[in-house]
Tab-separated table of C-alpha atoms in Angstrom:
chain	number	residue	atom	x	y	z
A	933	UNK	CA	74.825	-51.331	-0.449
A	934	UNK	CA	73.257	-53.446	-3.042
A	935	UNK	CA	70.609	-54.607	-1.192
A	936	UNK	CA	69.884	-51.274	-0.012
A	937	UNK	CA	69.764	-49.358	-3.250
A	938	UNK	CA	66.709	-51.952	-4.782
A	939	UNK	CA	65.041	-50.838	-1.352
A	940	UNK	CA	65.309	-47.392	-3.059
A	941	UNK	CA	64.635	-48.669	-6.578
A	942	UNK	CA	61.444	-50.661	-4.862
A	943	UNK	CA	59.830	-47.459	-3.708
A	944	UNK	CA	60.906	-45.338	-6.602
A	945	UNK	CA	58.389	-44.351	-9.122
A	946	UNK	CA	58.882	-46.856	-12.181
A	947	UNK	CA	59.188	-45.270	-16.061
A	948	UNK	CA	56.213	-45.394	-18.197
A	949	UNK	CA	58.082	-46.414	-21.152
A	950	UNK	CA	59.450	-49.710	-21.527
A	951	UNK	CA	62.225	-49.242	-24.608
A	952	UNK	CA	65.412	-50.046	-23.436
A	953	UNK	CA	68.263	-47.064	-24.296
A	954	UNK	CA	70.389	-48.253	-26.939
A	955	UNK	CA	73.481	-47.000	-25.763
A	956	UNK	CA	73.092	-48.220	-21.984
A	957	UNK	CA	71.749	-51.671	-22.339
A	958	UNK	CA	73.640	-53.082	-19.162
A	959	UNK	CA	72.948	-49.709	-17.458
A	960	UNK	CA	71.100	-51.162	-13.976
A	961	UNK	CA	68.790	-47.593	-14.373
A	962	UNK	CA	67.571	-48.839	-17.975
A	963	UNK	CA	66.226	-52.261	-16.264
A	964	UNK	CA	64.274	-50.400	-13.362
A	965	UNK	CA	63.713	-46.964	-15.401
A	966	UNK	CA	65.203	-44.752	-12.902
A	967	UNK	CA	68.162	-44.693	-10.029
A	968	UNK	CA	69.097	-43.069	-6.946
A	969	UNK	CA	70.902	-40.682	-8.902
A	970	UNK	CA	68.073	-39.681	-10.963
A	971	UNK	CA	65.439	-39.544	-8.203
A	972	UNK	CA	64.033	-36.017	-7.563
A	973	UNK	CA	65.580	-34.554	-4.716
A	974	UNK	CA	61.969	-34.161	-3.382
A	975	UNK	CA	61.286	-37.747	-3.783
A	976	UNK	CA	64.065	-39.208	-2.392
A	977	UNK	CA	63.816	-36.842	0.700
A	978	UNK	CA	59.849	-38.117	1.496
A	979	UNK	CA	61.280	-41.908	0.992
A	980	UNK	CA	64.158	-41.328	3.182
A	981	UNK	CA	61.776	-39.693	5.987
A	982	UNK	CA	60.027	-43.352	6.070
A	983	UNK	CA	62.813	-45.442	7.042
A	984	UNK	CA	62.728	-46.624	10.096
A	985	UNK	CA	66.501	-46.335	11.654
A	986	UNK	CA	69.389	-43.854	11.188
A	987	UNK	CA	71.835	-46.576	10.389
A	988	UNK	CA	69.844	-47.088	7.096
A	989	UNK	CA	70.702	-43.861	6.249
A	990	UNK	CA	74.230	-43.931	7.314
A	991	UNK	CA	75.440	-45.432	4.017
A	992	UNK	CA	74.308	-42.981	1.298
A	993	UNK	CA	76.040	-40.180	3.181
A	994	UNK	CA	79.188	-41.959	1.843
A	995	UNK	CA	77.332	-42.754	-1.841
A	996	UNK	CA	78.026	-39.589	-3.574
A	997	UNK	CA	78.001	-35.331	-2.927
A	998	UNK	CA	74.556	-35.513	-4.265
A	999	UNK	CA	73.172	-38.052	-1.661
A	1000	UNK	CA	75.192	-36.801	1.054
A	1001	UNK	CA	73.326	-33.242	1.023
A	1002	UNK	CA	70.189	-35.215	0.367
A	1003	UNK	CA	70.629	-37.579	3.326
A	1004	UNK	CA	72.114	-35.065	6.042
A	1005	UNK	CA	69.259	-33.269	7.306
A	1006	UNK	CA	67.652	-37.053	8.351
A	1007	UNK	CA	70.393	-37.780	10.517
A	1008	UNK	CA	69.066	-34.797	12.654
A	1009	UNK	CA	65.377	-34.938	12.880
A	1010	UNK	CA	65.174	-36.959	16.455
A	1011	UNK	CA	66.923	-36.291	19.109
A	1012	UNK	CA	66.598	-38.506	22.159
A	1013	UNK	CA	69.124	-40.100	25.025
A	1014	UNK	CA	69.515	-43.266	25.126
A	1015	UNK	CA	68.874	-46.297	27.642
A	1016	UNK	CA	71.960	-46.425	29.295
A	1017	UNK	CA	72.175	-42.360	29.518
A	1018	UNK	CA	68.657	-42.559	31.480
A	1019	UNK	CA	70.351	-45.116	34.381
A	1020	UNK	CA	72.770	-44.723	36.913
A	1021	UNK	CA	74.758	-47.089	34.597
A	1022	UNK	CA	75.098	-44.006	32.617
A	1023	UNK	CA	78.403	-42.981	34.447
A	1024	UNK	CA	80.271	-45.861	33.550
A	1025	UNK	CA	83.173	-45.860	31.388
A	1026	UNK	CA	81.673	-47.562	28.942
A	1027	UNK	CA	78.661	-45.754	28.548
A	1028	UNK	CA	80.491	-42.164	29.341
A	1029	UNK	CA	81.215	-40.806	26.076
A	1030	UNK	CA	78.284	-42.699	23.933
A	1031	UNK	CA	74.752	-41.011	22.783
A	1032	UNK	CA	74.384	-37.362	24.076
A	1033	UNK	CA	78.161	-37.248	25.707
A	1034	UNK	CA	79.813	-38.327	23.072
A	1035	UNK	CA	77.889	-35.450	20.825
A	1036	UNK	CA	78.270	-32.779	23.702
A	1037	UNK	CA	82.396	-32.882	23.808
A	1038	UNK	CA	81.785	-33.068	19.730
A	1039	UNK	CA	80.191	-29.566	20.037
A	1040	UNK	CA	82.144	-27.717	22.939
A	1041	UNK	CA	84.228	-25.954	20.684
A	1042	UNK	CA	81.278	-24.647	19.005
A	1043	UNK	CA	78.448	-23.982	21.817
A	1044	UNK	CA	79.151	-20.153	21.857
A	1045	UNK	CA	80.236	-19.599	18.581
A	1046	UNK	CA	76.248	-18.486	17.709
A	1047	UNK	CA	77.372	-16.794	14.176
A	1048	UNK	CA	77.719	-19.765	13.034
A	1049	UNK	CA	74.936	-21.082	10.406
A	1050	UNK	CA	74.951	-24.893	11.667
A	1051	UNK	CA	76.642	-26.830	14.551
A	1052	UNK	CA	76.466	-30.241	13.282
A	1053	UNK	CA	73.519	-30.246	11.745
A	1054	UNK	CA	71.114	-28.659	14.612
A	1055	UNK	CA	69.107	-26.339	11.895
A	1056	UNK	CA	67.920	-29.960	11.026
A	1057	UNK	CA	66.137	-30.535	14.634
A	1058	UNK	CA	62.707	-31.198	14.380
A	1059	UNK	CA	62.001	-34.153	17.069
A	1060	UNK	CA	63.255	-34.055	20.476
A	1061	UNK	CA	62.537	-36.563	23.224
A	1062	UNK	CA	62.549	-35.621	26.889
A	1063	UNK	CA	62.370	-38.809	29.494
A	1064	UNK	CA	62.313	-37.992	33.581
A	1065	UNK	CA	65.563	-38.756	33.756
A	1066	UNK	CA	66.782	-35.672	31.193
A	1067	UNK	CA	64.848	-33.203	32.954
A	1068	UNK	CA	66.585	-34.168	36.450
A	1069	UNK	CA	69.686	-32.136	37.823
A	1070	UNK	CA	73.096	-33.567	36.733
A	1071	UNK	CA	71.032	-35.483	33.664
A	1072	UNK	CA	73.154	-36.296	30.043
A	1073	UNK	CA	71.338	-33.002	28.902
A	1074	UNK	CA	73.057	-30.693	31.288
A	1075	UNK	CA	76.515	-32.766	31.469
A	1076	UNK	CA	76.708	-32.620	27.785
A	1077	UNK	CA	75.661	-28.770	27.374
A	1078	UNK	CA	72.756	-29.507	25.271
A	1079	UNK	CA	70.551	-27.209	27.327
A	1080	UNK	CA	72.861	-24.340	26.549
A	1081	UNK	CA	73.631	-25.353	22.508
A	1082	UNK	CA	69.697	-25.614	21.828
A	1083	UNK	CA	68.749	-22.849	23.456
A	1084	UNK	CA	71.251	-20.695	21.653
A	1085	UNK	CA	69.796	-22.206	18.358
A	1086	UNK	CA	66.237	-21.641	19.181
A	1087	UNK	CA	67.352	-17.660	20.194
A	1088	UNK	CA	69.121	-17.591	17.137
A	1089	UNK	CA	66.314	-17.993	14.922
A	1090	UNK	CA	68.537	-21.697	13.744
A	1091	UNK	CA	65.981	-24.029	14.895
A	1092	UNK	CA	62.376	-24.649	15.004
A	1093	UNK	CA	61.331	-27.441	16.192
A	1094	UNK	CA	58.081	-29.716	15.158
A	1095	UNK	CA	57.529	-32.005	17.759
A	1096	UNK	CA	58.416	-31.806	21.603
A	1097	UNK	CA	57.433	-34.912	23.590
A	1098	UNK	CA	57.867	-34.499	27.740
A	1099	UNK	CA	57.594	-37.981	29.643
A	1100	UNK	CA	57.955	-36.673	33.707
A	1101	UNK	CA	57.688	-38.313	36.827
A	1102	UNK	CA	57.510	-35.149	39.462
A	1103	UNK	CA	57.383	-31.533	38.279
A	1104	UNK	CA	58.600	-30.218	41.147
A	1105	UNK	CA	62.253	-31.985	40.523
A	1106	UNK	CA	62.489	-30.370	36.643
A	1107	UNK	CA	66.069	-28.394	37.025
A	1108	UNK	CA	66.052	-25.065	36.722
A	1109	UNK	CA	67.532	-26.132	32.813
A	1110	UNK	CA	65.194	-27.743	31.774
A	1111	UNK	CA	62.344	-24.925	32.837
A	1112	UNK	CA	65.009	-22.259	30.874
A	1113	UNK	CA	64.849	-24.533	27.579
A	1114	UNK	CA	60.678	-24.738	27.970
A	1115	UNK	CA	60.952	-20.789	28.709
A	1116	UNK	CA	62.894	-19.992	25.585
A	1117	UNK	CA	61.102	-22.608	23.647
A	1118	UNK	CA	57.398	-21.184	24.597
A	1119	UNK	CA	58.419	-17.578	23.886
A	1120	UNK	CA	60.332	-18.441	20.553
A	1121	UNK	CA	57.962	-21.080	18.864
A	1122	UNK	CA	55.254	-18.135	18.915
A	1123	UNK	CA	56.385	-16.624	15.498
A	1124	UNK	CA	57.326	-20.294	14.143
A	1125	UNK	CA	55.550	-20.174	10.373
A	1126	UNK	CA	54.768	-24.087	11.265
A	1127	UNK	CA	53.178	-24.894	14.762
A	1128	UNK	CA	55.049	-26.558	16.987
A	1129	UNK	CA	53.009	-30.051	18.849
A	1130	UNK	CA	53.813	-30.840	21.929
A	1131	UNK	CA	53.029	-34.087	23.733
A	1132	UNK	CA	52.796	-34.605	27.401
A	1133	UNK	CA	52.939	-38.074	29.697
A	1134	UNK	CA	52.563	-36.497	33.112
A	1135	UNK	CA	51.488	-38.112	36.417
A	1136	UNK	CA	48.855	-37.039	39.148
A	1137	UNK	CA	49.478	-34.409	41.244
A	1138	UNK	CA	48.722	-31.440	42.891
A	1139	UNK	CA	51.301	-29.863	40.689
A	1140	UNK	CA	50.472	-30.653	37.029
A	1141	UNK	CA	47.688	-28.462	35.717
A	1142	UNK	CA	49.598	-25.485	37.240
A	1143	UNK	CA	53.110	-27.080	35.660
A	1144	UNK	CA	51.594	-27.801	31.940
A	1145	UNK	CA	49.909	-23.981	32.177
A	1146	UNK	CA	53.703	-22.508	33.574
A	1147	UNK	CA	56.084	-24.453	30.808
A	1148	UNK	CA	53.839	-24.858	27.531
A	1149	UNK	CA	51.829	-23.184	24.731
A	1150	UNK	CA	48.622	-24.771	25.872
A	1151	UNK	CA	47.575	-24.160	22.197
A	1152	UNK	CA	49.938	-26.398	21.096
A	1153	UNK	CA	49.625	-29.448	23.218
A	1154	UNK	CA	47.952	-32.268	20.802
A	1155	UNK	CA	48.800	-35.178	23.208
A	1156	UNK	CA	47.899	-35.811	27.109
A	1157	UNK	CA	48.559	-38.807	28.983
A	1158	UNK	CA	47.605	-38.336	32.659
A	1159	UNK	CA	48.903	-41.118	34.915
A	1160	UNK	CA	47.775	-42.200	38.059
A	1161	UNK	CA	51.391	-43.680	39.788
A	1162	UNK	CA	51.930	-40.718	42.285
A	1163	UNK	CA	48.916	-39.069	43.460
A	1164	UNK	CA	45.713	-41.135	42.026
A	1165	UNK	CA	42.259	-39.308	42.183
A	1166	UNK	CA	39.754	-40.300	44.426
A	1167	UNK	CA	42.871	-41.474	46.975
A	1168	UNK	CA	42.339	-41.234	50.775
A	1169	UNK	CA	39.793	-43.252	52.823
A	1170	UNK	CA	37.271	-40.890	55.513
A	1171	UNK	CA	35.667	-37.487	55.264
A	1172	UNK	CA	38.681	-36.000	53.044
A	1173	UNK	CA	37.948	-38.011	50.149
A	1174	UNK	CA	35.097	-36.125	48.561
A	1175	UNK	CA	36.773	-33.124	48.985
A	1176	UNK	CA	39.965	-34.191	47.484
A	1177	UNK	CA	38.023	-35.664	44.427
A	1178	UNK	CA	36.047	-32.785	43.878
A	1179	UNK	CA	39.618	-30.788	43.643
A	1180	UNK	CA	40.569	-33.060	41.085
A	1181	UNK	CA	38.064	-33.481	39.470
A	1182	UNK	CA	38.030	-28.973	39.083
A	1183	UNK	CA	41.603	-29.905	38.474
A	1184	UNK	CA	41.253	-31.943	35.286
A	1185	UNK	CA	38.490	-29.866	33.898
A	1186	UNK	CA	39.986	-26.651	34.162
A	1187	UNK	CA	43.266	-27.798	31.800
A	1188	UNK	CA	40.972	-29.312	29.497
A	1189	UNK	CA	39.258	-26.347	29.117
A	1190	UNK	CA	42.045	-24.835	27.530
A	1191	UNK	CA	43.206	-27.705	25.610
A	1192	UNK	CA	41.671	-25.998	22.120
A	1193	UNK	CA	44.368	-28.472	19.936
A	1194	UNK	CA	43.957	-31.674	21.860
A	1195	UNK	CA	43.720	-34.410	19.230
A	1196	UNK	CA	44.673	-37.649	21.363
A	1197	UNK	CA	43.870	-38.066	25.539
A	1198	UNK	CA	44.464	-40.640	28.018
A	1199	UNK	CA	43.502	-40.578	31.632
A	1200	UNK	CA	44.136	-43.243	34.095
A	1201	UNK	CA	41.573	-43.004	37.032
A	1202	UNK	CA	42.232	-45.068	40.354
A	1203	UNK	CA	44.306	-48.417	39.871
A	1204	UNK	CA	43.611	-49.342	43.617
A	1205	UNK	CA	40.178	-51.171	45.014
A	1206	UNK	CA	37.950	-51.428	47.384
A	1207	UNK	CA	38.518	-48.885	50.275
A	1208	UNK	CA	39.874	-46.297	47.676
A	1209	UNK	CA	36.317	-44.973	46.751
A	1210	UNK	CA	34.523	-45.078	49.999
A	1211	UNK	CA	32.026	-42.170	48.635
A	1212	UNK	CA	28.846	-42.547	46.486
A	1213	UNK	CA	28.392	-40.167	43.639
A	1214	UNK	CA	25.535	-37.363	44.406
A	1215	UNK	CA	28.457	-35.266	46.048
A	1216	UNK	CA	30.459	-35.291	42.973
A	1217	UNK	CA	27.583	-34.939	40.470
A	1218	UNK	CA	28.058	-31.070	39.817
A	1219	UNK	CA	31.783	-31.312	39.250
A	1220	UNK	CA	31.430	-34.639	37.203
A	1221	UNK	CA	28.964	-32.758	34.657
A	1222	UNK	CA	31.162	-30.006	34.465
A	1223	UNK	CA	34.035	-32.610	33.476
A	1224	UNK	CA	31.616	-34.110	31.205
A	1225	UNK	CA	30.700	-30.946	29.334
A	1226	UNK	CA	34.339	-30.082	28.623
A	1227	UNK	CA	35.330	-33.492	27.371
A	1228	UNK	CA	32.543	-33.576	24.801
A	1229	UNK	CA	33.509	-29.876	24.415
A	1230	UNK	CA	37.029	-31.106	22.725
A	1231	UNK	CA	36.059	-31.122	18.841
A	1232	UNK	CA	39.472	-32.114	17.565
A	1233	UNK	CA	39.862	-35.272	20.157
A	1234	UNK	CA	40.083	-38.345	17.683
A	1235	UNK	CA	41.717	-40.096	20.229
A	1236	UNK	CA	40.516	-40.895	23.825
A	1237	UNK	CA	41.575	-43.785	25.867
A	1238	UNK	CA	40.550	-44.303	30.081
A	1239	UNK	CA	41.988	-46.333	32.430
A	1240	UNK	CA	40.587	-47.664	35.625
A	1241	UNK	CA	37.272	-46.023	37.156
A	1242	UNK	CA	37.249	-41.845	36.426
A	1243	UNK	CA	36.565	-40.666	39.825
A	1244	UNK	CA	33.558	-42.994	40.625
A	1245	UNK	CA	33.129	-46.609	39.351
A	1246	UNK	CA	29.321	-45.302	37.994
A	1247	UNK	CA	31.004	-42.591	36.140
A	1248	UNK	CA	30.849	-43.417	32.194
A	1249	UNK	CA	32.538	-40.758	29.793
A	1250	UNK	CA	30.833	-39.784	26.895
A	1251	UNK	CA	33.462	-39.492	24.006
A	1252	UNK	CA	33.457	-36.424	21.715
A	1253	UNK	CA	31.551	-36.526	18.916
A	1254	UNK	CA	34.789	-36.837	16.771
A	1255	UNK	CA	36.660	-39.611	18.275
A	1256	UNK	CA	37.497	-42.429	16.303
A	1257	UNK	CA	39.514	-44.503	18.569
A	1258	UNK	CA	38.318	-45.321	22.090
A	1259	UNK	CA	39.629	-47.586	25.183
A	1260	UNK	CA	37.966	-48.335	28.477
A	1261	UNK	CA	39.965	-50.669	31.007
A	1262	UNK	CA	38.796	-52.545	33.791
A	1263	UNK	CA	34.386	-51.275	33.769
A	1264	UNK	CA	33.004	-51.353	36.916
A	1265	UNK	CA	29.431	-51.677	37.434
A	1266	UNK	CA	26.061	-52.336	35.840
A	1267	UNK	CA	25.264	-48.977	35.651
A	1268	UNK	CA	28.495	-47.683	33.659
A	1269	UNK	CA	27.349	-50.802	31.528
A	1270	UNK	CA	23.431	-48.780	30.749
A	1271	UNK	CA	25.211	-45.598	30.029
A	1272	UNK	CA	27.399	-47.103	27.524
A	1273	UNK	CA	24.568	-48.676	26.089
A	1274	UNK	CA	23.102	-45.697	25.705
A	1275	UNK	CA	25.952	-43.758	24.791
A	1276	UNK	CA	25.111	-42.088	20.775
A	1277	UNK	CA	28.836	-43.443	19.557
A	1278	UNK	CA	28.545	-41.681	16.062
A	1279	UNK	CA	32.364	-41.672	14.825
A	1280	UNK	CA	33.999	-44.660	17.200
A	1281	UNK	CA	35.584	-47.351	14.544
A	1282	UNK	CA	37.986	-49.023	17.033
A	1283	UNK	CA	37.264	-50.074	20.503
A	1284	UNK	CA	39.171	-52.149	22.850
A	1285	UNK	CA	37.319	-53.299	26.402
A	1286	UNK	CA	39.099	-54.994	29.285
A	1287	UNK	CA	36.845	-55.564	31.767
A	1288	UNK	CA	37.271	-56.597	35.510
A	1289	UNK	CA	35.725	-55.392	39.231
A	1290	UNK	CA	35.782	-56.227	42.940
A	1291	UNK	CA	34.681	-53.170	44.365
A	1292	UNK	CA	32.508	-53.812	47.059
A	1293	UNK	CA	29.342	-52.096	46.154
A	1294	UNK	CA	27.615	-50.962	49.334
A	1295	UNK	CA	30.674	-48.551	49.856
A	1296	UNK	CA	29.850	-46.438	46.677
A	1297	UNK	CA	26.778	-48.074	45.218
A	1298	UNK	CA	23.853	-45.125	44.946
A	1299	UNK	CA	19.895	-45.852	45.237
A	1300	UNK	CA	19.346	-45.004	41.649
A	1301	UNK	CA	22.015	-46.986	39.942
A	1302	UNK	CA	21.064	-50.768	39.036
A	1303	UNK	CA	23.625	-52.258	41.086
A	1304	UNK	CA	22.332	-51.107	44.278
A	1305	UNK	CA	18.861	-52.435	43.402
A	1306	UNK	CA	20.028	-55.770	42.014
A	1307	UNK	CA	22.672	-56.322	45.429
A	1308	UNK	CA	22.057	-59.661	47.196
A	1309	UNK	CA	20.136	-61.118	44.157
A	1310	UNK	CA	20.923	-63.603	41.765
A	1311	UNK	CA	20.570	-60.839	38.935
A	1312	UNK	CA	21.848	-61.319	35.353
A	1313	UNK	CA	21.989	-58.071	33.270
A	1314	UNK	CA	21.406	-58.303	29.608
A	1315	UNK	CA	21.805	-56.175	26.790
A	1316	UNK	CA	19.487	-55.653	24.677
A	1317	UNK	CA	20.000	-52.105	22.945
A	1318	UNK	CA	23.539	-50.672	21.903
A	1319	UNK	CA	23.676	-47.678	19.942
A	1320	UNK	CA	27.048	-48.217	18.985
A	1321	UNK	CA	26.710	-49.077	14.861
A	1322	UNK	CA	29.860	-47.785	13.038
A	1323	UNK	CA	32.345	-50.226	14.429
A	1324	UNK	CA	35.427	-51.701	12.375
A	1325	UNK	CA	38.034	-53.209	14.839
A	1326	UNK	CA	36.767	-54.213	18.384
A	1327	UNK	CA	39.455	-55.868	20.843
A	1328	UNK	CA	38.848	-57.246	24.362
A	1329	UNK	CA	40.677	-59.260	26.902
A	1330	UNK	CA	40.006	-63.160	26.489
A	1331	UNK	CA	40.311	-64.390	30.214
A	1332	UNK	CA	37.887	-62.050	31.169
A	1333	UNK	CA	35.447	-63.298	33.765
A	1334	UNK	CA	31.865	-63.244	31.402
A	1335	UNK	CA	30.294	-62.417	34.806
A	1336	UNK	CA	31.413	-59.020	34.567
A	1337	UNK	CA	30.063	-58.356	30.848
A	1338	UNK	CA	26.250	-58.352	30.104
A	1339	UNK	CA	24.717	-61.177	28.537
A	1340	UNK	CA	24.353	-60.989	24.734
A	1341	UNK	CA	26.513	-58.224	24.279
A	1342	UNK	CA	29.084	-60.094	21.926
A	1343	UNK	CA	25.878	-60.691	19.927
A	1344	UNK	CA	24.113	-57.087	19.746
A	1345	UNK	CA	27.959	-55.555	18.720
A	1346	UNK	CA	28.577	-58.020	16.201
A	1347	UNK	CA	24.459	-57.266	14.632
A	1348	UNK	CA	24.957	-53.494	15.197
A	1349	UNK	CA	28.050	-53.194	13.204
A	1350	UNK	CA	27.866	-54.847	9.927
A	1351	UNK	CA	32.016	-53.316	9.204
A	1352	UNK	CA	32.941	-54.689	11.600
A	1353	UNK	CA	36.206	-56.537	10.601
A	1354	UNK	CA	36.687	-60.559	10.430
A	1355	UNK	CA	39.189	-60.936	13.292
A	1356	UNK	CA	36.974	-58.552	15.741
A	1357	UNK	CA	34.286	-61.034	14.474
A	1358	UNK	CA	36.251	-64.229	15.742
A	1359	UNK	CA	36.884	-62.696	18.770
A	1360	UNK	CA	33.594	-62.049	19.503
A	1361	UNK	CA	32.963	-65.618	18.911
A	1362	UNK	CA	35.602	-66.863	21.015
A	1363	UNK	CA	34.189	-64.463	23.908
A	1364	UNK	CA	31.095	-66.199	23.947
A	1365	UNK	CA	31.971	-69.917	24.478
């Protein structure tokens, strides 16, 4: 407790004056000029909010009255099942009445008693976490009658929530639970003073534009991440493919477009080589654009991160004008290379490249783009103009094949961007011996 308390008495505002009281000379609050006990409630509330684990909470509950109704409404900001409640080691005895369980049998006497101001602190909810596993039939949400308890809270005007994240694997296999809580929770949060942000980690599919559109606010999604484990764009080998891209491609675009509060995205295109995009672009040109149009069209995205090609390997997306933080993994061809180096980056201060490719070019290669004209020669393709100047971090992968980067480009980001930070500057360094 000692040691904790100076953590307080660290981040506590310190008294101007320095005179010593001269009736409380051994007092510790005369040495440090103020105490736990004399920290606005206000105050001590924002420091608490920073720690980083309930159990460093846990002991001022037991400090004094004062601290206790200071410190209660912490315990309940996050809610979130644990590890072993996301396994099938979940329904052993030793895990059985641990995490969300243990604090379902805690409420049953209370789950329909709705009159009530509190149960256990749920007016305090401001965080909850979903995984796959919670939204699944027979999960530690519906054992535990969490579903029910939360919903009654949200209905009875006892809960508002702040944050909603949603990890999912299918949409299809969300329990009919799960869709009531995102029901209740889209029709209540309307009239919430405070707007509700939710974030989304959803894979590919044919489902999840139409899922996200069914089960959220669309206004208040701040957070995308679109994976590419189940059903990857551009997957399928023959005549289907084009027609199957374009339809994701429409796909993607279309949620975007009504994505007005987006603030961070990340899309993960194909992970797979080779055979996987057996198409050349020109079909896909019209749709791409579109796509194009709508990401530059997202004003509030300070946050945009890509992951394997987007549809075609030739396929560069220009960021919105706003983003601050951007990622491309694993770029492709010569020609994504010109249209980054063309790209008018006017906000971008950190950017992190990992670069790698052995797609076969003749398979999706088209006339106009450099590596078509280049293939069979011993070409080398140098940069020479980058319009990328307002760098401060940059971050690439060091056993990257130089082969696949342009020659001089460690030298033309390093000269563009004169903030560029010392470490990014090492790196670059490194990357070119």
């Amino acid at each position: 407790m000692k040691n904790f308390i100076q953590k307080f008495q660290n981040l506590a505002p310190k008294s101007k004056s320095t005179t010593r009281p001269k009736n409380d000379s051994k007092s510790p609050a005369s040495t440090s000029g103020t105490s736990l006990d004399t920290i606005p409630p206000e105050l001590l509330s924002n420091i608490l909010s920073h720690l980083p684990s309930k159990r460093d909470i846990f002991p001022l509950l037991l400090t004094s009255k004062r601290l206790y109704h200071i410190t209660y409404p912490h315990i309940w900001k996050r809610l979130e099942s644990n590890i072993h409640e996301r396994s099938t080691s979940s329904l052993s005895h030793r895990y059985r009445k641990t995490g969300l369980r243990r604090l379902g049998d805690d409420i049953t006497d209370q789950v329909y008693n709705l009159n009530k101001d509190d149960i256990l602190g749920f007016k305090y909810l401001k965080h909850i976490v979903f995984w796959a596993a919670d939204l699944d039939a027979g999960s530690v949400w519906i054992d535990s009658g969490l579903f029910g308890v939360v919903c009654g809270q949200i209905k009875a005007g006892r809960m508002r929530l702040r944050l909603l994240e949603v990890i999912l694997e299918r949409p299809e296999q969300v329990c009919h639970e799960a869709r009531e809580f995102l029901s209740v929770l889209k029709e209540y949060s309307k009239t919430w003073p405070q707007k509700l942000k939710i974030r989304i980690n959803i894979p590919w599919s044919d489902q999840f534009s139409e899922f996200i559109a069914n089960n959220f606010r669309l206004e208040d999604i701040t957070n995308l991440r679109l994976r590419s484990d189940v059903d990857i764009p551009s997957d399928g080998v023959g005549e289907d493919v084009v027609e199957k891209t374009i339809d994701n491609i429409k796909r993607l675009t279309n949620l975007l477009q009504r994505l007005p509060s987006l603030k961070i995205l990340y899309i993960s295109g194909s992970e797979n080589r080779c055979e996987r995009v057996p198409t050349l672009v020109q079909p896909l040109l019209s749709e791409l654009s579109q796509l194009q149009d709508t990401i530059l069209g997202l004003k509030r995205v300070q946050s945009l991160h890509i992951y394997g090609p987007l549809f075609h390997p030739s396929f560069f997306v220009t960021p919105p004008e706003n983003v601050k933080k951007l990622t491309f993994t694993r770029c492709f061809s010569w020609e994504w290379w010109r249209q980054f180096s063309q790209c008018p980056f006017s906000e971008v201060e950190e950017l992190e490249l990992y670069v790698d490719t052995d797609w076969i070019i003749s398979e999706w290669g088209s006339p106009d783009d450099i590596d078509m004209r280049i293939q069979g020669q011993n070409f080398v393709y140098r940069m020479e103009h980058l319009e990328l100047k307002s760098l401060k971090k940059f971050k690439t992968d060091r056993w990257v094949r130089l082969d696949f980067i342009p020659e001089g480009f460690f030298d033309i980001v390093v000269a563009n961007n004169p903030g560029l930070d010392e470490e990014s500057r090492k790196n670059c360094e490194i990357m070119k011996e």
